[in-house]
């Protein structure tokens, strides 16, 4: 489905959450930059990223932080 916002749309909160984690891993954003949260769109009813507002709670989850750090390290190592 194509949304009027032109943003990528994710079918559920769960999918959007995982996609945001993967985005943080892939782009290794500095703190306070890049997409930081997800929200349900009032136009398409699907989920989008946002870089505005407060950082999603799940990004501050110890398990998620640890996973992002490990996957970035692994990726950087593989790319060298
Ligand atoms: Zn939308």
mmCIF file of N, CA and C and ligand atoms in Angstrom, residues 3-5 9 41 43-46 48, ligand 1:
data_model
loop_
_atom_site.group_PDB
_atom_site.id
_atom_site.type_symbol
_atom_site.label_atom_id
_atom_site.label_comp_id
_atom_site.label_asym_id
_atom_site.label_seq_id
_atom_site.Cartn_x
_atom_site.Cartn_y
_atom_site.Cartn_z
ATOM 1 N N UNK A 3 1.367 5.124 0.798
ATOM 2 C CA UNK A 3 0.801 6.123 1.699
ATOM 3 C C UNK A 3 1.040 7.534 1.165
ATOM 4 N N UNK A 4 0.126 8.443 1.456
ATOM 5 C CA UNK A 4 0.266 9.842 1.022
ATOM 6 C C UNK A 4 1.510 10.521 1.600
ATOM 7 N N UNK A 5 1.998 9.999 2.727
ATOM 8 C CA UNK A 5 3.191 10.584 3.334
ATOM 9 C C UNK A 5 4.451 10.235 2.536
ATOM 10 N N UNK A 9 5.718 1.905 4.696
ATOM 11 C CA UNK A 9 4.679 1.518 5.638
ATOM 12 C C UNK A 9 4.874 0.071 6.071
ATOM 13 N N UNK A 41 -0.176 5.393 11.338
ATOM 14 C CA UNK A 41 -0.575 6.494 10.459
ATOM 15 C C UNK A 41 -2.083 6.642 10.423
ATOM 16 N N UNK A 43 -3.602 8.087 7.975
ATOM 17 C CA UNK A 43 -4.012 7.993 6.572
ATOM 18 C C UNK A 43 -4.117 6.546 6.094
ATOM 19 N N UNK A 44 -3.025 5.775 6.289
ATOM 20 C CA UNK A 44 -3.020 4.414 5.727
ATOM 21 C C UNK A 44 -3.248 3.340 6.788
ATOM 22 N N UNK A 45 -3.280 3.722 8.059
ATOM 23 C CA UNK A 45 -3.491 2.785 9.181
ATOM 24 C C UNK A 45 -2.328 1.819 9.376
ATOM 25 N N UNK A 46 -1.252 2.000 8.570
ATOM 26 C CA UNK A 46 -0.078 1.174 8.790
ATOM 27 C C UNK A 46 0.908 1.960 9.637
ATOM 28 N N UNK A 48 4.699 3.799 10.458
ATOM 29 C CA UNK A 48 5.842 4.491 9.860
ATOM 30 C C UNK A 48 6.887 4.795 10.929
HETATM 31 ZN ZN1 LIG B 1 0.652 6.242 6.225
#
